[in-house]
Tab-separated table of C-alpha atoms in Angstrom:
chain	number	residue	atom	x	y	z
A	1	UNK	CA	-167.484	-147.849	21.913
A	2	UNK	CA	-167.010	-149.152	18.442
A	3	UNK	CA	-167.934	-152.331	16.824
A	4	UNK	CA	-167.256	-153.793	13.630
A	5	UNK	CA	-168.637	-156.787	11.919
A	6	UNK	CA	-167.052	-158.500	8.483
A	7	UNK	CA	-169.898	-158.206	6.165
A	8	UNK	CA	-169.156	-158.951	2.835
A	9	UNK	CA	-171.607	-157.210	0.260
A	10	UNK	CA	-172.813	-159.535	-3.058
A	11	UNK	CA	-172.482	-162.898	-0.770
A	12	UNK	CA	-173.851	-165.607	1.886
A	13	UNK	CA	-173.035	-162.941	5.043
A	14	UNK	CA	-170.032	-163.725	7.184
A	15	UNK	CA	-170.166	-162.327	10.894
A	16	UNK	CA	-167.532	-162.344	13.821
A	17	UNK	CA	-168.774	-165.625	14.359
A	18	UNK	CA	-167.303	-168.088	12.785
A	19	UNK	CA	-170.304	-170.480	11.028
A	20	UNK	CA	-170.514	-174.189	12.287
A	21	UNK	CA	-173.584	-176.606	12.611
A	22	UNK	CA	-176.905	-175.065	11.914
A	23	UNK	CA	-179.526	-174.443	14.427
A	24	UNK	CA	-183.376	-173.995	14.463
A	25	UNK	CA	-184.644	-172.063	17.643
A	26	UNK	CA	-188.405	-172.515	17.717
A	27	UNK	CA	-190.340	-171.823	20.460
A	28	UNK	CA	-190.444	-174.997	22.315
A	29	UNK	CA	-188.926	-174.405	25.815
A	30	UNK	CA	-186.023	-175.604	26.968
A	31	UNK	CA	-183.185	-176.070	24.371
A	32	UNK	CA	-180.849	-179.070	23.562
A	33	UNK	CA	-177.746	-179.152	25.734
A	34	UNK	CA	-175.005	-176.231	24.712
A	35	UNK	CA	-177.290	-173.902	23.156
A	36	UNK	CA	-176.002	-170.861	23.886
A	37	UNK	CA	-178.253	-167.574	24.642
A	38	UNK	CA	-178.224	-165.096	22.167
A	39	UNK	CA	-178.530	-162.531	24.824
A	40	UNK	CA	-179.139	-161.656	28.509
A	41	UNK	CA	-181.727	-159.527	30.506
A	42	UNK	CA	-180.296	-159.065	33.920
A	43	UNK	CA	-181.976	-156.735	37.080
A	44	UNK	CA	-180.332	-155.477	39.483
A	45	UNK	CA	-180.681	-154.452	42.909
A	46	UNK	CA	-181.121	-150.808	41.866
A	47	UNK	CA	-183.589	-152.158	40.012
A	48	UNK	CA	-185.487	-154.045	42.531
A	49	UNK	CA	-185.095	-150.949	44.394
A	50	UNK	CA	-187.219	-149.114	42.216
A	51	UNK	CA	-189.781	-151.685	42.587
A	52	UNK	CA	-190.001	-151.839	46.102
A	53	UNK	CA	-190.723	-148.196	46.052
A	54	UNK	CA	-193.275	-148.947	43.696
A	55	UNK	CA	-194.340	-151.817	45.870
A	56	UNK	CA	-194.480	-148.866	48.758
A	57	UNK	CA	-196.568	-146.628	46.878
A	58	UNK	CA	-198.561	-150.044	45.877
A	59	UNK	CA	-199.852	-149.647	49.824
A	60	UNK	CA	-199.899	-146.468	50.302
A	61	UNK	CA	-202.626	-146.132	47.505
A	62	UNK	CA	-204.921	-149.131	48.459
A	63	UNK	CA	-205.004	-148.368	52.108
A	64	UNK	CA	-206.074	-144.981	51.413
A	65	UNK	CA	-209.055	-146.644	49.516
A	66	UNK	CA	-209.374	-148.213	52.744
A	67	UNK	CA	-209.264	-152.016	51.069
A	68	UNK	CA	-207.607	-154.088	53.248
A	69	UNK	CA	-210.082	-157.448	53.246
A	70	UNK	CA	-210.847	-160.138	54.965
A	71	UNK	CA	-213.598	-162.244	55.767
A	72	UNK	CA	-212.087	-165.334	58.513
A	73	UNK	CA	-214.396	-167.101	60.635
A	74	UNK	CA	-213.176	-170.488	63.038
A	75	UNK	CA	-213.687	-172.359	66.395
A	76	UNK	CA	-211.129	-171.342	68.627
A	77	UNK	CA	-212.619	-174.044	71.094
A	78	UNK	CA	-215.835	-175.990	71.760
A	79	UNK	CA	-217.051	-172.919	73.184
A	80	UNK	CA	-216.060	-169.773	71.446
A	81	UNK	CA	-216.505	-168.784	67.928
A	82	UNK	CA	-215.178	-166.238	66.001
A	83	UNK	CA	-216.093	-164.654	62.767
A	84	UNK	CA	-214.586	-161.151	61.555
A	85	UNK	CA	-215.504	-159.022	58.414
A	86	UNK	CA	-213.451	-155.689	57.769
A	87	UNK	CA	-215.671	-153.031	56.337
A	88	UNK	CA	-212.850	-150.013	55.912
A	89	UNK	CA	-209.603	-149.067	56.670
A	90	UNK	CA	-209.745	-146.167	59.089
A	91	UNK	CA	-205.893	-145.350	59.477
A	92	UNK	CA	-202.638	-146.302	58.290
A	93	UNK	CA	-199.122	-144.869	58.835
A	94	UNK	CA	-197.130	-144.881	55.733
A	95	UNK	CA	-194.296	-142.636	57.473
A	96	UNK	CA	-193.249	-146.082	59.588
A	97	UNK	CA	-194.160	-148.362	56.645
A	98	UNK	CA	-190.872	-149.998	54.980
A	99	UNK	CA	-190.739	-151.952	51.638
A	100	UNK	CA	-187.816	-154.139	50.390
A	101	UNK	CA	-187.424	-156.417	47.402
A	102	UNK	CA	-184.613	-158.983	47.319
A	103	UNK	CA	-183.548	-161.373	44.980
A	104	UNK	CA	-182.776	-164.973	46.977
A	105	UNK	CA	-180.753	-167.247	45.594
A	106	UNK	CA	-182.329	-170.615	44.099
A	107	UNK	CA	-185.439	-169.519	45.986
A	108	UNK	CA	-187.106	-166.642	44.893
A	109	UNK	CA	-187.748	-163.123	45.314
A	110	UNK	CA	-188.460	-162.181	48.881
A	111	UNK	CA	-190.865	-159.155	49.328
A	112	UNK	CA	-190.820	-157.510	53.002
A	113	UNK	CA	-193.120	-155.099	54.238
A	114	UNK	CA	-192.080	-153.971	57.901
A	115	UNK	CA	-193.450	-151.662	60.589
A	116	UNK	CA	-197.416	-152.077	59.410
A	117	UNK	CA	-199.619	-149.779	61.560
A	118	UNK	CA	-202.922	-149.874	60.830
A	119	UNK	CA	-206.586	-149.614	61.922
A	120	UNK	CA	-209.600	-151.334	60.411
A	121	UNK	CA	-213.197	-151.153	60.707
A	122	UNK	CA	-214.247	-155.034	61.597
A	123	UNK	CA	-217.714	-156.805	61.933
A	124	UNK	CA	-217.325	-159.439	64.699
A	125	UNK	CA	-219.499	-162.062	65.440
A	126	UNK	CA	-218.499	-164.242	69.255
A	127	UNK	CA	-220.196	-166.890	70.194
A	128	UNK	CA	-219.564	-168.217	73.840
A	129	UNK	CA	-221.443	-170.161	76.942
A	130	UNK	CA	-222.869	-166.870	77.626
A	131	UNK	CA	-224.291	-166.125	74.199
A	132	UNK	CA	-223.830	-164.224	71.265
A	133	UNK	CA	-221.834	-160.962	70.425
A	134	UNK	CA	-221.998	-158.778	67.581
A	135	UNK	CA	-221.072	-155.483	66.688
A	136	UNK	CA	-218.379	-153.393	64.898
A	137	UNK	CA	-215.200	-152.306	66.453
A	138	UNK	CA	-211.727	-151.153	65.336
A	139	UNK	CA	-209.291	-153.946	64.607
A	140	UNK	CA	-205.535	-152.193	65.463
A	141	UNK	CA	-202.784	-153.914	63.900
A	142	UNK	CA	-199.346	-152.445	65.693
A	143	UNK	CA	-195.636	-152.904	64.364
A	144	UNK	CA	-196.423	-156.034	62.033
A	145	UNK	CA	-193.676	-157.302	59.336
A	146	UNK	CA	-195.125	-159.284	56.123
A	147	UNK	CA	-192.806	-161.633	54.424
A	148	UNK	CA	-193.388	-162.901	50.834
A	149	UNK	CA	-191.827	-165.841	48.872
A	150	UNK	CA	-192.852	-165.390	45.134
A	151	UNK	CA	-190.972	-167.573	42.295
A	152	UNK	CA	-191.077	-167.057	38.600
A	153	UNK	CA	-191.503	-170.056	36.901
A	154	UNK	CA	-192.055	-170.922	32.735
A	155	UNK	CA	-195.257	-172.028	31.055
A	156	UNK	CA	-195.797	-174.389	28.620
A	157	UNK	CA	-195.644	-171.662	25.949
A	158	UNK	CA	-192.841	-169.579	27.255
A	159	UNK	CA	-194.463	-167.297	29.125
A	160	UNK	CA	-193.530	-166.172	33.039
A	161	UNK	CA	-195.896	-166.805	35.483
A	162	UNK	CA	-195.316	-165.643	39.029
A	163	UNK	CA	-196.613	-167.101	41.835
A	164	UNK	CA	-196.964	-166.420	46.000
A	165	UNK	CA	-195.032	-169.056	47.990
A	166	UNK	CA	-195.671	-168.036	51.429
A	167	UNK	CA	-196.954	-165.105	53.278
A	168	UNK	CA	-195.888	-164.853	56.905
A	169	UNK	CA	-196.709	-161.989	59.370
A	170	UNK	CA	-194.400	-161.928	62.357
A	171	UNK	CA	-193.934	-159.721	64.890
A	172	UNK	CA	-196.817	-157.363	65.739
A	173	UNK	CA	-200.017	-157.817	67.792
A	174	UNK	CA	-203.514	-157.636	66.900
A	175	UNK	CA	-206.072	-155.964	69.199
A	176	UNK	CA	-209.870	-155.903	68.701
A	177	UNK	CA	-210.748	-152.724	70.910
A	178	UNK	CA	-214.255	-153.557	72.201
A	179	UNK	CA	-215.845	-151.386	74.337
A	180	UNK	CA	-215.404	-152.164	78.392
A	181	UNK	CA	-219.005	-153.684	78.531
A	182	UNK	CA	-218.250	-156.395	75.871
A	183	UNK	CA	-214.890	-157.366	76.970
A	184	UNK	CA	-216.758	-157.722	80.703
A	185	UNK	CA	-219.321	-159.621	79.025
A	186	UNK	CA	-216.993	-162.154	77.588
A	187	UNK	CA	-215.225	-162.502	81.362
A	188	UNK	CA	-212.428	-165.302	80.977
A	189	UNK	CA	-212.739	-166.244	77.330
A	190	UNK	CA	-211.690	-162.547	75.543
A	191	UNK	CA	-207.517	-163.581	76.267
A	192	UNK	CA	-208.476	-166.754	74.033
A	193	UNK	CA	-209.807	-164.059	71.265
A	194	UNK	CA	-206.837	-161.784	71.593
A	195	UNK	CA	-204.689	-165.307	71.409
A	196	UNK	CA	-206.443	-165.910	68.400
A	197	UNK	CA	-205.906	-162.391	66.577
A	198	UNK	CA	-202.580	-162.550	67.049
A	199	UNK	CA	-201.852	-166.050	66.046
A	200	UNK	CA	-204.033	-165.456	62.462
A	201	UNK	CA	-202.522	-161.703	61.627
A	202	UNK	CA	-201.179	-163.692	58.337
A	203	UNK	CA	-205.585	-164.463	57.358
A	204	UNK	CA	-206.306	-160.889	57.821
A	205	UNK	CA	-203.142	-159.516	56.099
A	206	UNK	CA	-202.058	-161.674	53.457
A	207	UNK	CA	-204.767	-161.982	51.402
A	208	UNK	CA	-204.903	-158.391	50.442
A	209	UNK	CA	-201.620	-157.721	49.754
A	210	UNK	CA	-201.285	-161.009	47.588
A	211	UNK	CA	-204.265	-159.566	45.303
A	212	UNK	CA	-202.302	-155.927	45.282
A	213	UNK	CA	-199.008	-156.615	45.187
A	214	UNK	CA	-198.074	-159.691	43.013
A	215	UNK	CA	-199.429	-158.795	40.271
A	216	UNK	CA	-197.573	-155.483	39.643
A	217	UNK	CA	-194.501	-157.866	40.602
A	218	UNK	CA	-195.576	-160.312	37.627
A	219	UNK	CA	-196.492	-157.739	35.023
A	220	UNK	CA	-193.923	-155.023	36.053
A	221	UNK	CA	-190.932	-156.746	37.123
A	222	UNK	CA	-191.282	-160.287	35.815
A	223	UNK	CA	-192.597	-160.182	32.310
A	224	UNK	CA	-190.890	-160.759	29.102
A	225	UNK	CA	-192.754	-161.376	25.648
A	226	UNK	CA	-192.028	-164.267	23.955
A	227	UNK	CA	-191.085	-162.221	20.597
A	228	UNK	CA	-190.599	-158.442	19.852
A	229	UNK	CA	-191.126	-156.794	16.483
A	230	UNK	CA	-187.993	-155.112	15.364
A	231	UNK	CA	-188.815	-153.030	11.936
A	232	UNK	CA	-190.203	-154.142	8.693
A	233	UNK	CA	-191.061	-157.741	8.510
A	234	UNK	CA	-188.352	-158.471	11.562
A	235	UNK	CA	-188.666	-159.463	14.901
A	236	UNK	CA	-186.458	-160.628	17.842
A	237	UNK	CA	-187.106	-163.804	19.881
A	238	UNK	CA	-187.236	-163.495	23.653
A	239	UNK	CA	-188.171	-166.862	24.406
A	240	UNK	CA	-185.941	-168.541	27.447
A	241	UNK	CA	-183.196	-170.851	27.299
A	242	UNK	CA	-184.591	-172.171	31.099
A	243	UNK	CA	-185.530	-171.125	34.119
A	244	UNK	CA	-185.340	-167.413	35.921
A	245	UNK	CA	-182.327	-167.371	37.522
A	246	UNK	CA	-182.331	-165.956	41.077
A	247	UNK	CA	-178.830	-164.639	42.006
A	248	UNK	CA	-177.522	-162.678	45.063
A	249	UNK	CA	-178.964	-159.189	44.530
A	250	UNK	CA	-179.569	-159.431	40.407
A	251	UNK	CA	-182.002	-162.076	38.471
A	252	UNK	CA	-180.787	-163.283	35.135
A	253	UNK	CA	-183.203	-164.543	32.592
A	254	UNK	CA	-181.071	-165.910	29.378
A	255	UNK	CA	-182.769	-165.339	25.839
A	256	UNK	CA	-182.579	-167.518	22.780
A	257	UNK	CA	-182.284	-163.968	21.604
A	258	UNK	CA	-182.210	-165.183	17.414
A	259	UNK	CA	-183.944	-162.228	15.072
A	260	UNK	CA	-186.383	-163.988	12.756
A	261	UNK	CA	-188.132	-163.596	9.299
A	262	UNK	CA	-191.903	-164.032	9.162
A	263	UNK	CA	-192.865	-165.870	6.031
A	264	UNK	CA	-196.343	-166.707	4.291
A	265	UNK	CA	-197.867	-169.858	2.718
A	266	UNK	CA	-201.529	-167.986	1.413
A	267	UNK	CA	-203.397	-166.437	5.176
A	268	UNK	CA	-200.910	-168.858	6.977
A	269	UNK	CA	-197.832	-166.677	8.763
A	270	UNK	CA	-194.768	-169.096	9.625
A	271	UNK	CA	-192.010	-168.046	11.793
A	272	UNK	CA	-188.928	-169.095	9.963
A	273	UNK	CA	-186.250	-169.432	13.092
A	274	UNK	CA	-183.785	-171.084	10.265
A	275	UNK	CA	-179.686	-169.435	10.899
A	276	UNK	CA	-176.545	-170.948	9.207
A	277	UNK	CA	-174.467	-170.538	13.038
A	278	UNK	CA	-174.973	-170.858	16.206
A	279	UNK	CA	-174.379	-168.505	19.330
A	280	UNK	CA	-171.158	-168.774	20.828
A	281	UNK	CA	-170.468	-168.278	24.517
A	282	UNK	CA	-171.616	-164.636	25.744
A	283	UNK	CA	-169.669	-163.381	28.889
A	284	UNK	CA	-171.919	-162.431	31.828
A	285	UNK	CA	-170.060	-159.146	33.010
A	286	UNK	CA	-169.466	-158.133	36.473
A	287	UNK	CA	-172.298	-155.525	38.307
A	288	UNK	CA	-172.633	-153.059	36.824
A	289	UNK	CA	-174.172	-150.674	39.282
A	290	UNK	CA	-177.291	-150.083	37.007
A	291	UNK	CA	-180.766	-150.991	37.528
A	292	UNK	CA	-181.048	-153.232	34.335
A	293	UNK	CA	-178.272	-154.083	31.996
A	294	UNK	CA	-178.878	-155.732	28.518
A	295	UNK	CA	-175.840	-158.057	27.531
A	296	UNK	CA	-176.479	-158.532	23.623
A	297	UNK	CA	-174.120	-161.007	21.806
A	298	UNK	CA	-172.841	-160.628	17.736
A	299	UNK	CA	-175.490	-163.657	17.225
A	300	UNK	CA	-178.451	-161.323	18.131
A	301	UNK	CA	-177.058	-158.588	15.466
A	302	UNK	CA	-175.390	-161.132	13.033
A	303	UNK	CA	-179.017	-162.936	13.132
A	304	UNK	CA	-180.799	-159.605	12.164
A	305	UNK	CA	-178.008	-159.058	9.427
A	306	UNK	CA	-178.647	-162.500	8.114
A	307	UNK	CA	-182.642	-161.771	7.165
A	308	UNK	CA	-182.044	-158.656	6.142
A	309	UNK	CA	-180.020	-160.005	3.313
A	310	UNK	CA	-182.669	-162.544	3.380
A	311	UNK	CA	-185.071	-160.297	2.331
A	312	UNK	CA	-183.181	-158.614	-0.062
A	313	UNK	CA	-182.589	-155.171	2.022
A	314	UNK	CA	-179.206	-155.219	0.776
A	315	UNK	CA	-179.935	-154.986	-2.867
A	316	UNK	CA	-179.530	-151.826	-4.762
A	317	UNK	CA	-180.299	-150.478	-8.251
A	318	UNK	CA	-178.578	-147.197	-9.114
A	319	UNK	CA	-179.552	-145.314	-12.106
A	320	UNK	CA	-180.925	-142.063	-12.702
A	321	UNK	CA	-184.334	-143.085	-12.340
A	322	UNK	CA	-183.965	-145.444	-8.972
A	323	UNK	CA	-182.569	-142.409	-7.307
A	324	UNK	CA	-183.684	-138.692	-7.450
A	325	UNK	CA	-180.308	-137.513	-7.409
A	326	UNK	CA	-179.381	-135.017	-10.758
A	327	UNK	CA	-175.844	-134.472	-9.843
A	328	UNK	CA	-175.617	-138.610	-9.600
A	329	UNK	CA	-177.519	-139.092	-13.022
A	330	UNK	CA	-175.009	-136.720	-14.338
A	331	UNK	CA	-172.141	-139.114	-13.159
A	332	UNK	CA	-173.940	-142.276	-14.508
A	333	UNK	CA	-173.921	-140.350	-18.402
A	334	UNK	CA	-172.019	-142.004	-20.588
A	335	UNK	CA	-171.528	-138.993	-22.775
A	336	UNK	CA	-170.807	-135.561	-21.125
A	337	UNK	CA	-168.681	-132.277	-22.186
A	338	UNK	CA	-165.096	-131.960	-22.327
A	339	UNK	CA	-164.815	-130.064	-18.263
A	340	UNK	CA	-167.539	-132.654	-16.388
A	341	UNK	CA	-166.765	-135.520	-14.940
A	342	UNK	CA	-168.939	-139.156	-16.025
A	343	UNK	CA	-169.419	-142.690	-16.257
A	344	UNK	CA	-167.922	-141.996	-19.784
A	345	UNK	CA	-164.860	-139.449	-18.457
A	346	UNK	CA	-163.783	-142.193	-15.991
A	347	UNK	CA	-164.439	-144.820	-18.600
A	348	UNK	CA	-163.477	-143.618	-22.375
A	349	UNK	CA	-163.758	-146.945	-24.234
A	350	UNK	CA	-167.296	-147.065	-22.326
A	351	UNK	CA	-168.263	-143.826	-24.251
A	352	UNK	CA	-167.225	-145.187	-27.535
A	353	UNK	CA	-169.069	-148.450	-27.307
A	354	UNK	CA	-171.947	-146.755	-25.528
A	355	UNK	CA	-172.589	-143.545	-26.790
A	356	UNK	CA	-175.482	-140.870	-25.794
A	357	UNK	CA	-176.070	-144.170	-22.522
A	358	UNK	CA	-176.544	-143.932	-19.542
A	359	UNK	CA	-175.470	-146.738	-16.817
A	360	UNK	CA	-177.523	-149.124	-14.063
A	361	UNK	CA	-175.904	-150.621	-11.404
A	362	UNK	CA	-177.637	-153.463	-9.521
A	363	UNK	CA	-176.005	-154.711	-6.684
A	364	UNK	CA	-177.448	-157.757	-4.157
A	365	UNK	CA	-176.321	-159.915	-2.196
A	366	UNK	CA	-175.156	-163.917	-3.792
A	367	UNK	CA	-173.995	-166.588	-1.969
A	368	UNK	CA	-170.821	-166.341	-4.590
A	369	UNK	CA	-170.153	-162.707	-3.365
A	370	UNK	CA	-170.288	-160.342	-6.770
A	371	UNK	CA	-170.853	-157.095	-7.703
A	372	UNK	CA	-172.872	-156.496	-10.986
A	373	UNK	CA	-172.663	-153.562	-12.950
A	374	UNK	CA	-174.989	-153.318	-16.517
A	375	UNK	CA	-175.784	-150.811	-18.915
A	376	UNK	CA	-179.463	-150.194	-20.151
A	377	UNK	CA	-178.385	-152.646	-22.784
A	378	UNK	CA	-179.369	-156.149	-21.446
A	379	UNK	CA	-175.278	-156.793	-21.798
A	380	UNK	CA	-173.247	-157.347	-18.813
A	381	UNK	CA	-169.741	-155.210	-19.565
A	382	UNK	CA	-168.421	-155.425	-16.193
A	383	UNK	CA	-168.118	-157.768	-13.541
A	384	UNK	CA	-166.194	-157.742	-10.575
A	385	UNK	CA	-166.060	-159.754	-6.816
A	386	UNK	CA	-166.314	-157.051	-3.751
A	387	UNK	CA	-166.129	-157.818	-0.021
A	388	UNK	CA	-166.905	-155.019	1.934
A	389	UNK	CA	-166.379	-154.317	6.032
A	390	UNK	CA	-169.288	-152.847	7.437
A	391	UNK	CA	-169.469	-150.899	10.536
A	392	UNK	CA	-171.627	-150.101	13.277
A	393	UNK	CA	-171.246	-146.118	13.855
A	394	UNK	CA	-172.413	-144.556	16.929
A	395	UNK	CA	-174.455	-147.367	19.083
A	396	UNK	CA	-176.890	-146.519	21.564
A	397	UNK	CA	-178.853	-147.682	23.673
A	398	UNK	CA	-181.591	-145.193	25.168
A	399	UNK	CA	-185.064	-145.718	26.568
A	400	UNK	CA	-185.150	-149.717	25.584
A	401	UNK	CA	-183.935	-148.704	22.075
A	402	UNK	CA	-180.564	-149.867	20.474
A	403	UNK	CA	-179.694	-147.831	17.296
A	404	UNK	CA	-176.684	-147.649	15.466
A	405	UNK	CA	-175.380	-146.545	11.724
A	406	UNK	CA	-173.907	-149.124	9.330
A	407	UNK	CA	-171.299	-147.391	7.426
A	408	UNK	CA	-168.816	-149.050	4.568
A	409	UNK	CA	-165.299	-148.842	5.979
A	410	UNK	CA	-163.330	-150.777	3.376
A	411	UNK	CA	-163.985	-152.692	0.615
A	412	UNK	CA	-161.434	-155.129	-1.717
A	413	UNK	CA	-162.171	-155.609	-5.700
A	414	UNK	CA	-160.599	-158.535	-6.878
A	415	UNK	CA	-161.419	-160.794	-10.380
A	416	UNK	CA	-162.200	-157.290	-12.371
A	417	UNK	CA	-163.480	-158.722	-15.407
A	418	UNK	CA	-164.166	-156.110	-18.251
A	419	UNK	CA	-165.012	-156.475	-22.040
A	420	UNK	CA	-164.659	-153.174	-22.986
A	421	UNK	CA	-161.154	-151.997	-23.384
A	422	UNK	CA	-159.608	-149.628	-21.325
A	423	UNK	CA	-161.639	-150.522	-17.998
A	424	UNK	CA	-159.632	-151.897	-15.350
A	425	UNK	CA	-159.489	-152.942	-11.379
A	426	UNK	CA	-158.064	-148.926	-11.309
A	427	UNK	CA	-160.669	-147.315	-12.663
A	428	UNK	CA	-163.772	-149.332	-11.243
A	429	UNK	CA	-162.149	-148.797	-7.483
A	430	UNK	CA	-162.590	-144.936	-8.337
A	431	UNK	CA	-166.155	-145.336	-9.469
A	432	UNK	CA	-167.173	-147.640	-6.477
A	433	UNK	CA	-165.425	-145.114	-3.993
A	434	UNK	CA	-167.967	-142.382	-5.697
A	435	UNK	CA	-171.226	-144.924	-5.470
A	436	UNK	CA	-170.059	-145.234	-1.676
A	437	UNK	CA	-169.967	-141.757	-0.730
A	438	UNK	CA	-172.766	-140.648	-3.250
A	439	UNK	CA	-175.487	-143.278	-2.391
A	440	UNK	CA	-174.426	-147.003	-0.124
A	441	UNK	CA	-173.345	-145.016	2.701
A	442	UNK	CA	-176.348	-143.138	3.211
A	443	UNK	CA	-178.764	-145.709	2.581
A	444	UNK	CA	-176.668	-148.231	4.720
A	445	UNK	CA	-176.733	-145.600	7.465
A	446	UNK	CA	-180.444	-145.966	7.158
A	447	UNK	CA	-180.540	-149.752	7.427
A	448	UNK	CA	-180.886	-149.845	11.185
A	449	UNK	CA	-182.577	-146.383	12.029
């Protein structure tokens, strides 16, 4: 894989993208109509895969702490009441226990749990015509499915927030196994409490496994920041375009996905979400049979390019003091012996003007693209316009982490403007070629370590 962008050196940065209108992407959710993302987060099924295993082992753990509560209490009829209080699990089969998470289109995610075998230690309080029962027996729960609904919905500022829909248990029965004497004591009213147990598995279950399992969901799966600090003073917004998008087997959120400057007025830090262009359309590829994929557009890295020059990272000062480099501040002399080779071999009439000198080069970054080069003499003797093609070199993307080297490909003099004799558009394209390999290349490979 290998990108390139157009990045003219010594000017207002150019990018793939061609500039139009300009756009501000603050914070405020929900863009204007045709804003484009600037990149896309996308999980799938592999993915929620993972989770549900995670989910699995969610259950495993907390019934082995032997927390499955509830405390449910009702009328069942004008003469029987029912109140029941777990105290601990007492056994759970995680060998039958099945966990699957599933993205549903337009509806949600759908968590199942299936085959839940369990037995828990219950207080129970029955009140009948013939008077009151209490006591503690084991409540078995045999073969039960849970179902939930959760959605993923936006905040007012940005942030996900994922919340339980429904919980359904189906399937399954629910015994409380009361010893011979108290189920003959109840006589033709214990059916009705058996009736009742299995019509309210979803009170006993449900509440439990909403406080356990949603929120790893929310902070696992369905979490995104609303900005991410990049290096230096930069950072990358991940604030939404809209809503979570629930697909067949894969949910897509779409980032404004704009790298921004941070900027102070006294204690008072502004973001500054200011760009000259727009995003253009990004391409939502096919599956790509990984868990997560990361679709990032030219407008995330053209955006990062564009404060970078911003703050000045582009500038450069060579000299011999600016870099601690001897063999370069032998190259920047503008007087050397007859057999080395110096700014005043490559440039003779610069020797004679300038004798026993040495040369500084400053370089940044104009809207009017130009390259300056000076001598320590507060005299400008050379000027020259330079667009340069950058390069991304090597790109990865490895645990979360996208690095790549920016590396000067080609570059174009033109309007070589000298006033010392002898110095021509021939002569500076040799010296520029030995700045590139002696100093820009490896500082540009650098840029984005």
């Amino acid at each position: 894989m290998k990108w390139s962008l157009i990045l003219p050196l010594l000017f207002t940065i150019t990018f793939l993208i061609a500039p139009i209108e300009t756009q501000s992407i603050a914070n405020s959710f929900f863009a204007e109509t045709g804003t484009n993302a600037g990149f896309y987060s996308r999980v799938n099924q592999k993915g929620l895969d993972l989770l549900s295993d995670y989910l699995k082992d969610r259950v495993n753990r907390f019934m082995a702490a032997g927390d499955l509560n509830f405390n449910i209490s009702s009328s069942i009829s004008p003469e029987i009441k029912v109140a029941l209080l777990s105290q601990r699990v007492l056994s759970f089969d995680e060998t039958q226990f099945r966990s699957k998470l599933e993205s549903q289109p337009g509806k949600g995610l759908q968590w199942t749990g299936k085959s839940l075998n369990i037995s828990v230690s219950t207080m129970f309080t029955i009140e009948t015509n013939a008077g009151e029962l209490i006591g503690t027996a084991p409540l078995l729960i045999e073969n039960a499915n849970i179902d939930f609904l959760l959605w993923t919905g936006v905040n007012a500022d940005g942030h996900l927030k994922t919340d339980l829909v429904t919980c359904k248990v189906s399937g399954g029965s629910g015994t409380l196994q009361l010893a011979a004497s108290d189920i003959g004591q109840l006589g033709e009213e214990w059916p009705q409490v058996q009736e009742y147990l299995n019509a309210n598995l979803d009170q006993i279950i449900c509440p439990s496994f909403h406080s356990e399992l949603v929120p790893v969901v929310s902070n696992r799966l369905m979490n995104t920041p609303l900005s991410a600090s990049l290096f230096d003073q930069f950072f990358i917004n991940y604030g939404l375009l809209g809503p979570v998008q629930f697909d067949s087997d894969k949910i897509l959120l779409k980032h404004r996905g704009n790298t921004f400057g941070i900027l102070r007025q006294g204690r008072t830090r502004l973001n500054d979400f200011r760009l000259p262009f727009r995003a253009g359309n990004l391409e939502v590829e096919a599956e790509s049979g990984r868990m997560v994929d990361f679709l990032i557009s030219n407008y995330t890295l053209g955006s990062l390019l564009f404060w970078m020059d911003q703050y000045r990272k582009f500038d450069y000062e060579i000299s011999k003091t600016a870099q601690n480099n001897s063999a370069l501040a032998g190259y920047l002399r503008t007087d050397c012996g007859k057999d080395d080779i110096c700014a005043g071999t490559i440039f003779p009439a610069l020797k004679e003007k300038f004798a026993a000198g040495s040369v500084r080069s400053f370089m940044w970054t104009t809207r009017s693209t130009h390259m300056y080069s000076n001598p320590i003499e507060p005299v400008a003797f050379l000027t020259a316009n330079m667009a340069v093609e950058v390069k991304y070199d090597e790109p990865k993307f490895l645990d979360y982490v996208f690095k790549a080297k920016l590396r000067i490909d080609k570059f174009k003099l033109t309007d070589v403007s000298s006033t010392v004799e002898g110095i021509d558009a021939n002569s500076l394209e040799f010296l520029v070629n030995a700045l590139i390999e002696l100093v820009l290349n490896d500082e540009m490979g650098e840029k984005m370590k």
